[in-house]
Short mmCIF file of C-alpha atoms and ligand atoms in Angstrom, two decimals:
data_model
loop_
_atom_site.label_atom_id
_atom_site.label_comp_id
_atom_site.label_asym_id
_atom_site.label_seq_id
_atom_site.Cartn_x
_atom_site.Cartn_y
_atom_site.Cartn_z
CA UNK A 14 -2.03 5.39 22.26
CA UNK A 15 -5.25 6.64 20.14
CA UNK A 16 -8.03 4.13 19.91
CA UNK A 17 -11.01 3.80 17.84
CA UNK A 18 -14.41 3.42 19.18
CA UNK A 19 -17.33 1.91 16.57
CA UNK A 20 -20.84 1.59 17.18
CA UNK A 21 -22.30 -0.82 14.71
CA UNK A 22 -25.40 -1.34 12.53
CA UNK A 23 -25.28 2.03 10.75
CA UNK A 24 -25.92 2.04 7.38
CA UNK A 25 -23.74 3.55 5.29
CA UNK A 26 -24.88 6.19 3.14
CA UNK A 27 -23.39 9.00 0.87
CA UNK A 28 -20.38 9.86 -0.99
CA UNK A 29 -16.66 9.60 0.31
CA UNK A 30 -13.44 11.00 -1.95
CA UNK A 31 -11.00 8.41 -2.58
CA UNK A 32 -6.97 9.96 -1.49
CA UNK A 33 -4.10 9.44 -3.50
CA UNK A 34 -2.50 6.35 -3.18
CA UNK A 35 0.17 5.61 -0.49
CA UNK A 36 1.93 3.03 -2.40
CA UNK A 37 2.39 4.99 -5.70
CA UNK A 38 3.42 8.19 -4.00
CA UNK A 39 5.74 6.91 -1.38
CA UNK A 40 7.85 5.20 -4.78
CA UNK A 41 7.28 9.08 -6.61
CA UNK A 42 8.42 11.02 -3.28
CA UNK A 43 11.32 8.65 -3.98
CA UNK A 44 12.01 9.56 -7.51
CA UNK A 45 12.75 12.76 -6.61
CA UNK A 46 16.46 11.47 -5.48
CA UNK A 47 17.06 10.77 -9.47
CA UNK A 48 16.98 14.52 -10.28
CA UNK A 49 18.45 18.12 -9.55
CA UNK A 50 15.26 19.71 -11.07
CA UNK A 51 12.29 20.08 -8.66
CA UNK A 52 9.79 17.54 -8.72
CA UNK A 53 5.83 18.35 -8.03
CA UNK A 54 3.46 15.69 -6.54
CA UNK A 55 -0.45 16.51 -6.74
CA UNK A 56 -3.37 14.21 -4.86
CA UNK A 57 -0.42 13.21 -2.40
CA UNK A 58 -2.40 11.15 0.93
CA UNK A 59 -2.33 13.11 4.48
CA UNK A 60 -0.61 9.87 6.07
CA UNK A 61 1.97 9.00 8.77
CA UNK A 62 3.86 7.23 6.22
CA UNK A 63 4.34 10.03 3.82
CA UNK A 64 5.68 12.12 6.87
CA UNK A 65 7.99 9.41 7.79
CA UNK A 66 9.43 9.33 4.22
CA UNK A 67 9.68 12.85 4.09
CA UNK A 68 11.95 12.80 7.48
CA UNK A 69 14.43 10.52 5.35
CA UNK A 70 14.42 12.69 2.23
CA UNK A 71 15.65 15.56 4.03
CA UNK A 72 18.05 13.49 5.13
CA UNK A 73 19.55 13.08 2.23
CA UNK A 74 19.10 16.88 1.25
CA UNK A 75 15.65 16.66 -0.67
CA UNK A 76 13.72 20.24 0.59
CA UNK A 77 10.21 19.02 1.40
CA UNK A 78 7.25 21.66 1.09
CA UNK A 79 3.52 20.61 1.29
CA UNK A 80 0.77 22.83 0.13
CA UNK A 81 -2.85 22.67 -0.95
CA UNK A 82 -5.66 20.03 0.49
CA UNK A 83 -8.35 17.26 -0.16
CA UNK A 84 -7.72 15.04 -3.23
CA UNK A 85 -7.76 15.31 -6.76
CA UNK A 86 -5.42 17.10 -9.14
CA UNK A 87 -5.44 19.90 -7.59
CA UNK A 88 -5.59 18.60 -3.99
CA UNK A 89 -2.35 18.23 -1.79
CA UNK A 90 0.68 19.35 -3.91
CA UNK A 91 4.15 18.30 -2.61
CA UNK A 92 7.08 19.72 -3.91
CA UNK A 93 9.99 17.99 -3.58
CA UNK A 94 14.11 19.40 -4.55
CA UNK A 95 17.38 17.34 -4.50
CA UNK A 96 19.39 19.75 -5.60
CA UNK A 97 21.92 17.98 -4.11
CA UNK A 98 22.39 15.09 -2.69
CA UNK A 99 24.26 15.82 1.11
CA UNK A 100 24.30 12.18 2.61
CA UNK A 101 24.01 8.64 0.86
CA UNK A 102 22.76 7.12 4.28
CA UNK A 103 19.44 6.25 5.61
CA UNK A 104 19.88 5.24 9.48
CA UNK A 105 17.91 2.76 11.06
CA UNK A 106 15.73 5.10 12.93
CA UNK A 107 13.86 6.37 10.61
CA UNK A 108 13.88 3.28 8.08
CA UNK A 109 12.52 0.68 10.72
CA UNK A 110 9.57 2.60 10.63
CA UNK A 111 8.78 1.95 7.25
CA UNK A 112 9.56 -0.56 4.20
CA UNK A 113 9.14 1.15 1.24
CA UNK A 114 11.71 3.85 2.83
CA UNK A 115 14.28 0.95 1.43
CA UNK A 116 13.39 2.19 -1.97
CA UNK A 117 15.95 4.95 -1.54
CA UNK A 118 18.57 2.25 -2.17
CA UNK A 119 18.07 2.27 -6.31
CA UNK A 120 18.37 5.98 -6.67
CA UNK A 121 21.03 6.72 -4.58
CA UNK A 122 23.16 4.36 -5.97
CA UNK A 123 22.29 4.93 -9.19
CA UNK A 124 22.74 9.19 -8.62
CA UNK A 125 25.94 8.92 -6.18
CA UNK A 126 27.04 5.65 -6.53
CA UNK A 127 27.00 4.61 -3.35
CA UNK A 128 24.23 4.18 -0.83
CA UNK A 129 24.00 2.90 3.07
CA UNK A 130 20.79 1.60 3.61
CA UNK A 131 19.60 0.06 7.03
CA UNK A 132 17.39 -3.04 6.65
CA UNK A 133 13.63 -2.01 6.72
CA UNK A 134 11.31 -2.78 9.07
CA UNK A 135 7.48 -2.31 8.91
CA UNK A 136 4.25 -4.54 9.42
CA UNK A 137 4.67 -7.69 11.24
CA UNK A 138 3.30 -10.12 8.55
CA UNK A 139 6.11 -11.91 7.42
CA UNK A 140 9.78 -11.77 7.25
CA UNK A 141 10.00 -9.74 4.40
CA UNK A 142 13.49 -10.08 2.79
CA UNK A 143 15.23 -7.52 0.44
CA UNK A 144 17.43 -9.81 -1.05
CA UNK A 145 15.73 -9.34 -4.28
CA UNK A 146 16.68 -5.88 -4.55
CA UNK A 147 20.33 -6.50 -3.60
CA UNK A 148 20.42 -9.05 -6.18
CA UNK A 149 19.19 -7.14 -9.26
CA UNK A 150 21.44 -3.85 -8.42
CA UNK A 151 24.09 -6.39 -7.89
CA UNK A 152 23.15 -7.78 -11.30
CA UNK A 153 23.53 -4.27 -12.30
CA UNK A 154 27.25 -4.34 -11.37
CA UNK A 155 27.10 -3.29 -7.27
CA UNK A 156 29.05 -4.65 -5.04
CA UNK A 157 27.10 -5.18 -1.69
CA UNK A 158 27.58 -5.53 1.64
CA UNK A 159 25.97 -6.48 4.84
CA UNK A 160 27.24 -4.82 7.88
CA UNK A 161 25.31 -4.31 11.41
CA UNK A 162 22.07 -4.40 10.16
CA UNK A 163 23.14 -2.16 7.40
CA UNK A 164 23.22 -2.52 3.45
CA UNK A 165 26.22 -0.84 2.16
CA UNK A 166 26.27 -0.42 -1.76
CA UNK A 167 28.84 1.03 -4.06
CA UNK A 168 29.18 1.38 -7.89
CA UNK A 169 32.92 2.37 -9.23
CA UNK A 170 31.94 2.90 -12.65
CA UNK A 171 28.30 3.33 -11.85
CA UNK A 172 25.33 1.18 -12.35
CA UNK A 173 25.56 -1.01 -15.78
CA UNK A 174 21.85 -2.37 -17.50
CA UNK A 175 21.43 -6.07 -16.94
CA UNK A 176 18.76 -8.93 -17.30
CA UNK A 177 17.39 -9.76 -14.36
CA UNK A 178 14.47 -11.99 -14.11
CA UNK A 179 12.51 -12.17 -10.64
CA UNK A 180 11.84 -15.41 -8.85
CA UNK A 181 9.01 -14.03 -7.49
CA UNK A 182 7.21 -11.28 -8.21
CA UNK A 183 8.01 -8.05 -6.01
CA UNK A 184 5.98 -4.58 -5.59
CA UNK A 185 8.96 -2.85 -4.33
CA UNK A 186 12.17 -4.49 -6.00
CA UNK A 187 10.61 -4.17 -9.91
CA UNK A 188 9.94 0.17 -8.30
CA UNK A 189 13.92 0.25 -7.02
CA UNK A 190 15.73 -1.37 -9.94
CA UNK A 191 12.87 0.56 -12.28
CA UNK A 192 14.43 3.85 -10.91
CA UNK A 193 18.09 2.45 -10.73
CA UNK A 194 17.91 1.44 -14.31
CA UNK A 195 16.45 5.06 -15.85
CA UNK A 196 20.35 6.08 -14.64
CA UNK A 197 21.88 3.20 -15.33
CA UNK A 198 24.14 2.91 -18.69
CA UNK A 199 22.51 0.36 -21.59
CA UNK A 200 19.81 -1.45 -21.42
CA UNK A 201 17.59 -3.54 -18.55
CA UNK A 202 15.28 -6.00 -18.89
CA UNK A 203 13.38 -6.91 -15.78
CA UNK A 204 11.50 -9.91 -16.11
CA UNK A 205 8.92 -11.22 -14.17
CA UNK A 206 8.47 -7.92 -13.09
CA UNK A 207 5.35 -6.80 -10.80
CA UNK A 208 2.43 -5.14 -12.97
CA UNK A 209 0.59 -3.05 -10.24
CA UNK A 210 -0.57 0.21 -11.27
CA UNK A 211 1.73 1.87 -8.16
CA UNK A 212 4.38 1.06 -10.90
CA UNK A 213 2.87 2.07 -13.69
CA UNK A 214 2.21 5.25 -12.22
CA UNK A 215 5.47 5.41 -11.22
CA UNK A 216 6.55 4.53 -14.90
CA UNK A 217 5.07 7.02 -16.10
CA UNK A 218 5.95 9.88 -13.92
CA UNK A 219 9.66 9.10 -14.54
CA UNK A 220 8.97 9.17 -18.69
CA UNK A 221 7.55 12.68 -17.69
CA UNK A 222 11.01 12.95 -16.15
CA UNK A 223 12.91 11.52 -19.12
CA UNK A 224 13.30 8.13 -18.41
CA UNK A 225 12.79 5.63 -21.50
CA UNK A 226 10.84 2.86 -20.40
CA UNK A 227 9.17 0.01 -21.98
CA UNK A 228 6.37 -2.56 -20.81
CA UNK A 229 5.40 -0.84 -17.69
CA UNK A 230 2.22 -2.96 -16.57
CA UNK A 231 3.19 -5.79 -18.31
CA UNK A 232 5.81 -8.32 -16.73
CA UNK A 233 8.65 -7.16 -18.87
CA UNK A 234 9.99 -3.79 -18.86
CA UNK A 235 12.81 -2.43 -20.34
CA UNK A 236 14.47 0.44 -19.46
CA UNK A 237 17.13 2.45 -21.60
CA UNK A 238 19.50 4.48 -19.50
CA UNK A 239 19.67 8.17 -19.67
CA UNK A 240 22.52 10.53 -18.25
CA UNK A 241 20.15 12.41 -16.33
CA UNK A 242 16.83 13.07 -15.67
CA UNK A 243 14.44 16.25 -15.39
CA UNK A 244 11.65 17.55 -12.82
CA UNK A 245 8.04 17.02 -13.46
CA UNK A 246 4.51 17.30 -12.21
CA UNK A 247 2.72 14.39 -11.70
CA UNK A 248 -0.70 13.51 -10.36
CA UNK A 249 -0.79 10.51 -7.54
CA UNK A 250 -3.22 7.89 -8.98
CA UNK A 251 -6.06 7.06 -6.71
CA UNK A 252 -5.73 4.58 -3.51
CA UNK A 253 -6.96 1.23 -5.01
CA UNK A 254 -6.93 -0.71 -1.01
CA UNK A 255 -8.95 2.17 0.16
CA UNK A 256 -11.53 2.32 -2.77
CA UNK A 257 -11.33 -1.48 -1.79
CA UNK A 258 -11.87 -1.04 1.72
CA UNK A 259 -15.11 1.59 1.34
CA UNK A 260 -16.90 -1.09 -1.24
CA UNK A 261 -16.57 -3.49 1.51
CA UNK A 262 -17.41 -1.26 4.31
CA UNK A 263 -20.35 -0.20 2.42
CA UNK A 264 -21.25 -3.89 1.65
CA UNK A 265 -20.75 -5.17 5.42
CA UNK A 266 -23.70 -2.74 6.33
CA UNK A 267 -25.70 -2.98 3.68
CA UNK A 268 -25.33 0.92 2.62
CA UNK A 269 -25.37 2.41 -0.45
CA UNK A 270 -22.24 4.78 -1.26
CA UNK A 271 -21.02 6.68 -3.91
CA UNK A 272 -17.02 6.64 -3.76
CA UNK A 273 -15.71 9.57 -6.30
CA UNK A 274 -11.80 10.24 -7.56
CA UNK A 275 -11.20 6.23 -8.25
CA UNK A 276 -11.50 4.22 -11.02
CA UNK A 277 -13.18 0.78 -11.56
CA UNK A 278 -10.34 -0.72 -13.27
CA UNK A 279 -8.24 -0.73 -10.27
CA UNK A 280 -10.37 -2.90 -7.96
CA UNK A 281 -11.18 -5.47 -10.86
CA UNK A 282 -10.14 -8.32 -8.85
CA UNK A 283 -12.36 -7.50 -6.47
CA UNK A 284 -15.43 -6.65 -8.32
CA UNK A 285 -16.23 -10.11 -9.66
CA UNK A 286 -15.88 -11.22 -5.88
CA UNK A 287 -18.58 -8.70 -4.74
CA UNK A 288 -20.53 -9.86 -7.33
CA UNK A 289 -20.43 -13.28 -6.46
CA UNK A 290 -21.28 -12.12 -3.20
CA UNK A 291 -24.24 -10.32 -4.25
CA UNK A 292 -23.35 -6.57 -4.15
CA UNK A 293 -24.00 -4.23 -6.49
CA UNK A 294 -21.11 -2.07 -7.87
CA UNK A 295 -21.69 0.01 -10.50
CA UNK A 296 -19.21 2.72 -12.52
CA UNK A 297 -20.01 6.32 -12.48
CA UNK A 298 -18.66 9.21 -13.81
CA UNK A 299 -16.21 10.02 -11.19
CA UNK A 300 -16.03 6.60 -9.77
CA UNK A 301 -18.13 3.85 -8.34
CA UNK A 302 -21.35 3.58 -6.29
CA UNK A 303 -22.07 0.40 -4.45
CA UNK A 304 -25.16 -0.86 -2.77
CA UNK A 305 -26.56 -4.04 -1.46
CA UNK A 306 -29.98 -5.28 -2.69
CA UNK A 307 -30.72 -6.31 0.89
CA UNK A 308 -30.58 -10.02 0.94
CA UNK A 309 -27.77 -11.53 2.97
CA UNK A 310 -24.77 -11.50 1.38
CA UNK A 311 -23.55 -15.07 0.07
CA UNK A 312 -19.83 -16.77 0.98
CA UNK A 313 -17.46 -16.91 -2.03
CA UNK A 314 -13.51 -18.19 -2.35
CA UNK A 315 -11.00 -16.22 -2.74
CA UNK A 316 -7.00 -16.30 -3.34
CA UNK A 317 -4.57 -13.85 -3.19
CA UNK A 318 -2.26 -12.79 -5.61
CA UNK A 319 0.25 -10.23 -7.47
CA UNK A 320 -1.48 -7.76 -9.72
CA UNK A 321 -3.91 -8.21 -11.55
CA UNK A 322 -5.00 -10.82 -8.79
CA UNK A 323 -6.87 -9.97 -5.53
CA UNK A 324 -4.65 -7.94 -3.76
CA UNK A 325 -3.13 -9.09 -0.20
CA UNK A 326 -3.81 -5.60 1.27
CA UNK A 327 -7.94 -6.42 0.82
CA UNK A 328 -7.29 -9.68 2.13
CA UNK A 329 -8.35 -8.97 5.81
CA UNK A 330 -11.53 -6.18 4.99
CA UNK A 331 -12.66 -9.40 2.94
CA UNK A 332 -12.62 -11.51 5.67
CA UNK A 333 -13.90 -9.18 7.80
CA UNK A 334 -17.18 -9.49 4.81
CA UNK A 335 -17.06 -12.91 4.45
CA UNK A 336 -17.56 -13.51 8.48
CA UNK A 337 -20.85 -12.53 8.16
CA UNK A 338 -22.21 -14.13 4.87
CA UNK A 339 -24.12 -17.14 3.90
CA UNK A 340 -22.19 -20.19 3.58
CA UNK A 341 -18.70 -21.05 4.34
CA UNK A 342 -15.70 -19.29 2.43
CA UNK A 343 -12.20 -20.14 2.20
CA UNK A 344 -9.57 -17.44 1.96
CA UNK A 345 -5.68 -18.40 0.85
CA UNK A 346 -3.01 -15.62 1.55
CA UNK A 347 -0.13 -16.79 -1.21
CA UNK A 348 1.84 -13.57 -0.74
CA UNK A 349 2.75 -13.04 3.15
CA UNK A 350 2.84 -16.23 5.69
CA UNK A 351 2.14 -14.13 8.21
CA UNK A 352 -1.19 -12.32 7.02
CA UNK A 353 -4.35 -14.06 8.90
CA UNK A 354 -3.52 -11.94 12.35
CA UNK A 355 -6.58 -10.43 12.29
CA UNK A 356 -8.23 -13.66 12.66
CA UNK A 357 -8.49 -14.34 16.47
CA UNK A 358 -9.36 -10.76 16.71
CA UNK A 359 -12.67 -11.61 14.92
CA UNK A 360 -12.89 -14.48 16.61
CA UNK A 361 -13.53 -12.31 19.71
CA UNK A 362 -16.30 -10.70 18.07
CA UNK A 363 -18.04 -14.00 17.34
CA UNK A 364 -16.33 -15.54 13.86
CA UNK A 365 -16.16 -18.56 13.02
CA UNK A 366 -13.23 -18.65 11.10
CA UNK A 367 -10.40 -21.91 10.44
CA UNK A 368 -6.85 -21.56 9.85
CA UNK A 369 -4.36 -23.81 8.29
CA UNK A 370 -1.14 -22.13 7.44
CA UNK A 371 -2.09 -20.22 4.07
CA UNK A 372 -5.62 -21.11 4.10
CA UNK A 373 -8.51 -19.41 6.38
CA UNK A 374 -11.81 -21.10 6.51
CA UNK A 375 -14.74 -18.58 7.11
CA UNK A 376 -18.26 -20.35 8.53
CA UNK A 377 -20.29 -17.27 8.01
CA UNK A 378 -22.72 -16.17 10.84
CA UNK A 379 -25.26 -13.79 11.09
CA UNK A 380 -23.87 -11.10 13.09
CA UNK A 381 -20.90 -9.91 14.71
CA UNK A 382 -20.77 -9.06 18.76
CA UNK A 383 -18.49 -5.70 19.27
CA UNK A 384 -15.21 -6.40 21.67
CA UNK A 385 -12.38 -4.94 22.37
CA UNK A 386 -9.79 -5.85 19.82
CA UNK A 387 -5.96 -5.22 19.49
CA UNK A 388 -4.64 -4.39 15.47
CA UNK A 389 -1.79 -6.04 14.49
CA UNK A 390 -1.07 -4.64 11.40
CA UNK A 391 -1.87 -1.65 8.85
CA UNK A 392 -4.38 -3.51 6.42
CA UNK A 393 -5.40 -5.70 10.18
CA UNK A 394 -6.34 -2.67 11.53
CA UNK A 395 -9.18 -1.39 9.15
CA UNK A 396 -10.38 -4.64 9.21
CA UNK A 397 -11.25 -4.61 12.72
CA UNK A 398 -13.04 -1.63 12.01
CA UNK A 399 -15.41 -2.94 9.50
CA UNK A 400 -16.05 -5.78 11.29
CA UNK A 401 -17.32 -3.07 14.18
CA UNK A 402 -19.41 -1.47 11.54
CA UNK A 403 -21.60 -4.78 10.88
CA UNK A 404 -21.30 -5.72 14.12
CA UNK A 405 -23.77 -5.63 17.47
CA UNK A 406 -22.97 -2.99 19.74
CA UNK A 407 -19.05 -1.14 20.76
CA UNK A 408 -15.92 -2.39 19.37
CA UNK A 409 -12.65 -0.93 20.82
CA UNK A 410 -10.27 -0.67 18.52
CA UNK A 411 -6.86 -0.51 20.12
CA UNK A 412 -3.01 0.41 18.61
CA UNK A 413 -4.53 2.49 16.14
CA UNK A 414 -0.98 4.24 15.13
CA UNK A 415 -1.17 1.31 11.91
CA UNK A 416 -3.95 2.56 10.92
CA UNK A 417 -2.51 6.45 10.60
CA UNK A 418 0.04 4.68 8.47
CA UNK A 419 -2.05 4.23 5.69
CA UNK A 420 -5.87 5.30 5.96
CA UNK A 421 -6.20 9.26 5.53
CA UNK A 422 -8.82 10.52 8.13
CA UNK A 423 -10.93 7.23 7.94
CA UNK A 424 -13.37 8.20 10.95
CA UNK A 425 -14.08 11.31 9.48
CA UNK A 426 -14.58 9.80 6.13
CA UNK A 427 -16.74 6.88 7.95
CA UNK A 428 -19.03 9.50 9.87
CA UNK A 429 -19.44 11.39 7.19
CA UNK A 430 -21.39 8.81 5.83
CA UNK A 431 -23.39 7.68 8.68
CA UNK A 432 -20.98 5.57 11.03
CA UNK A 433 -20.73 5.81 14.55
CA UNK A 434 -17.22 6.17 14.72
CA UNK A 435 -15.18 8.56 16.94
CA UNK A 436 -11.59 8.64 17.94
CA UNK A 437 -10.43 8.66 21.78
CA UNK A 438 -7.19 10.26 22.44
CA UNK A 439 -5.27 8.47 25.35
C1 UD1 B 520 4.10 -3.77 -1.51
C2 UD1 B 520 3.07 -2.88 -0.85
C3 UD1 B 520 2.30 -3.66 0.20
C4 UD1 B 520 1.69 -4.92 -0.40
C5 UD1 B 520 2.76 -5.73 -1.13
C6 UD1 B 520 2.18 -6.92 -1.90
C7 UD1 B 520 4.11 -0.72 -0.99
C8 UD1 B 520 4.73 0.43 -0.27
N1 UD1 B 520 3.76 -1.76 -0.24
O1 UD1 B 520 5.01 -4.19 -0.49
O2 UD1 B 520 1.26 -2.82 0.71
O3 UD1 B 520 1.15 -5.74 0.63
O4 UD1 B 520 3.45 -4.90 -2.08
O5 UD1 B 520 1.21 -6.51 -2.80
O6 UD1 B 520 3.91 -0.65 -2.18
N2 UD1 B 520 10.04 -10.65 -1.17
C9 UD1 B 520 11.21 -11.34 -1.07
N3 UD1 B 520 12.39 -10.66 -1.28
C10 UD1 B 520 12.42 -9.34 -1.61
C11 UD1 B 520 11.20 -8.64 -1.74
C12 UD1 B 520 10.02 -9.32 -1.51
O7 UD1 B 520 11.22 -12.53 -0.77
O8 UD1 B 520 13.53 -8.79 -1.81
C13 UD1 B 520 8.76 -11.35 -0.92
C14 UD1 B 520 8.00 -10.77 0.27
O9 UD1 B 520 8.45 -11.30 1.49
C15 UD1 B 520 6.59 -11.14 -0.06
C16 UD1 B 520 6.54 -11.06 -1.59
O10 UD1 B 520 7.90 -11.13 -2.02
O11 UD1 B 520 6.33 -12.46 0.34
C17 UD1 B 520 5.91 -9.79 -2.15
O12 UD1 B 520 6.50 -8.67 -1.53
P1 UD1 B 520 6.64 -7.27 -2.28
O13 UD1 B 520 5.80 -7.31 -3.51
O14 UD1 B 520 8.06 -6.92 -2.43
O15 UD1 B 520 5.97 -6.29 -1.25
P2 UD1 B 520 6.41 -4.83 -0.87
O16 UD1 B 520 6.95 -4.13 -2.08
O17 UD1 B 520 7.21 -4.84 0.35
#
């Protein structure tokens, strides 16, 4: 297994590209089940977890072409076709490898009227139910089984629109009964709905398609069923945890970075926080440039929450920040119980960090010792790495493979701008 080898107290300096964002084009690759017509995908990340989805498109008879590179509009295109759909089932093999592949559920059922979903797997922070999917496409008249691990759906008369209001909010059940609903007949009205801007992107990319939708970033949408949908071109909007993650990295060394193809608006939870903090972000024409004005950077609290709240997937790059500033900061995780792994990893580096269930208490020090330290999970992972960038001497980075997952080329992005980061192959 790959691990990652950081040598800290570089500076960071320069200008990285900001990818496409995993979580808005794994729920687009998806779409592509609701139509016969080709579907194009531009800016589309280079990531483990797009090939993984890719592996259970096919499976279901979607052709799969990428072309193109970098980011942007023009970068990565990937055209996707399900001309036909050849098999409703997506086997536990290639599901337990990701969550978001459960999103196939929706579409399926929505296209064939039947769909045999294995129960997802994924990151280890939590258990993770889907039960809130199964209950809004059963709200939309499925009837649903569980069998061996397996979700087995089935629509006689095909799905019907429904009210169905969310008792908590959820990323990736508002996305599946979003798509199941543009196919569905009548009217939907999801309430309490999740506002990210994955699903607004998503939203939007299935109007392009024909889908008559309503609300999208607000926590209400409502979706009028069409008989069928077209192809489309669509641009992936830009990767709002790894803009995230490059302010911080910046911060934690006291560089001064330019970050281009990203937008301010989708890190403004985390803006005000830096700010707090003492960092400098500022908006440019392509993006966002960040700097810190040298002082030591100051503790702040912090809690996370749905959209338009600071995001869970920052949670752990934060802390990774916070370790090191002045005064004592207090983190609570409200969305996963299972989120503060990354803390005794830290701890072997020299933090000072408390836990109590949800809450993490964070006794800044001055500076981080390198260690060898094990990630847990995907957002775990690149925390461990910018705690190696502040930090005194080598970290050792090991289980990587998370970190392929979701970050595109992130030493190569990192050196570019003056880390001392390199990759060793095992
Ligand atoms: C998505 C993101 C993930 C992010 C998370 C929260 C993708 C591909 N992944 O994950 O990076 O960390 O949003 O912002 O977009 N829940 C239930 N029952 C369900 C579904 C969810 O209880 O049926 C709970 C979860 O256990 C969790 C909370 O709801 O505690 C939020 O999860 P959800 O928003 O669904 O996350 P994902 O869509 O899986």
């Amino acid at each position: 297994m790959d691990r990652i080898r950081v040598i800290g107290g570089n500076r960071l300096q320069g200008r990285i590209n900001i990818s496409g964002a995993k979580n808005a084009a794994l729920p687009l690759m998806v779409a592509s089940l609701l139509t016969d017509e080709p579907l194009e995908l531009a800016n589309v990340p280079h990531l483990a977890d797009i090939a993984s989805l890719t592996q259970i498109l096919r499976q279901q008879g979607t052709t799969c072409s990428m072309s193109g590179h970098g980011s942007g509009a023009d970068g990565r295109v990937l055209q996707l076709h399900t001309k036909k759909v050849t098999s409703t089932l997506a086997p536990y093999d290639l599901v337990r490898k990701m969550r978001a592949s459960f999103l196939v559920a929706g579409p399926l059922l929505a296209r064939c009227g039947e769909a045999t979903v294995s129960l997802p797997g994924g990151c280890a922070i939590g258990t993770r139910p889907v039960d809130l999917h199964i209950k809004g496409l059963e709200a939309m008249g499925a009837a649903i089984e569980l069998e061996d691990g397996y979700v087995h759906a089935k629509t006689k008369t095909g799905l019907k629109g429904a009210r169905y209001v969310f008792p908590v909010v959820s990323v990736g059940a508002t996305e599946n009964l979003i798509m199941a609903a543009a196919l569905a007949k009548g009217t939907t009205v999801l309430e309490n709905a999740a506002r990210e801007p994955e699903i607004v992107d998503l939203g939007h990319c299935l109007q392009a398609m024909g889908a008559q939708i309503d609300g999208l970033g607000t926590s209400t949408i409502t979706i009028e069923g069409v008989t069928s949908l077209s192809g489309a071109r669509h641009t992936v909007l830009p990767d709002r945890i790894e803009t995230g993650t490059f302010l911080l990295a910046a911060a934690i060394t006291g560089g001064a970075v330019d970050l281009v193809d990203t937008r301010a608006d989708l890190v403004g939870a985390l803006l005000p926080v830096l700010a707090a903090a003492g960092i400098n972000v500022a908006e440019t024409p392509h993006g966002l440039s960040v700097e810190r004005n040298g002082a030591r950077h100051l503790a702040v609290d912090v809690e996370t929450e749905p959209y338009p709240g600071f995001p869970t997937d920052l949670q752990a790059q934060l802390m990774a920040f916070l370790a090191t500033a002045e005064g004592t900061s207090r983190i609570k995780e409200t969305i996963f119980e299972n989120r503060f792994m990354h803390v005794p990893e830290m701890m072997r580096m020299g933090a000072d960090i408390e836990t109590d269930g949800q809450l993490a208490t964070i006794h800044g020090v001055q500076r981080l010792k390198g260690a060898p330290v094990m990630a847990t999970d995907l957002r775990a992972s690149v925390s461990l790495i910018l705690a190696g960038l502040g930090a005194e001497g080598e970290t050792l980075v090991s289980r990587v493979y998370h970190l392929d997952r979701g970050f595109e080329r992130i030493e190569e992005k990192l050196s570019a701008v003056g880390a001392q980061i390199e990759r060793l192959k095992d």
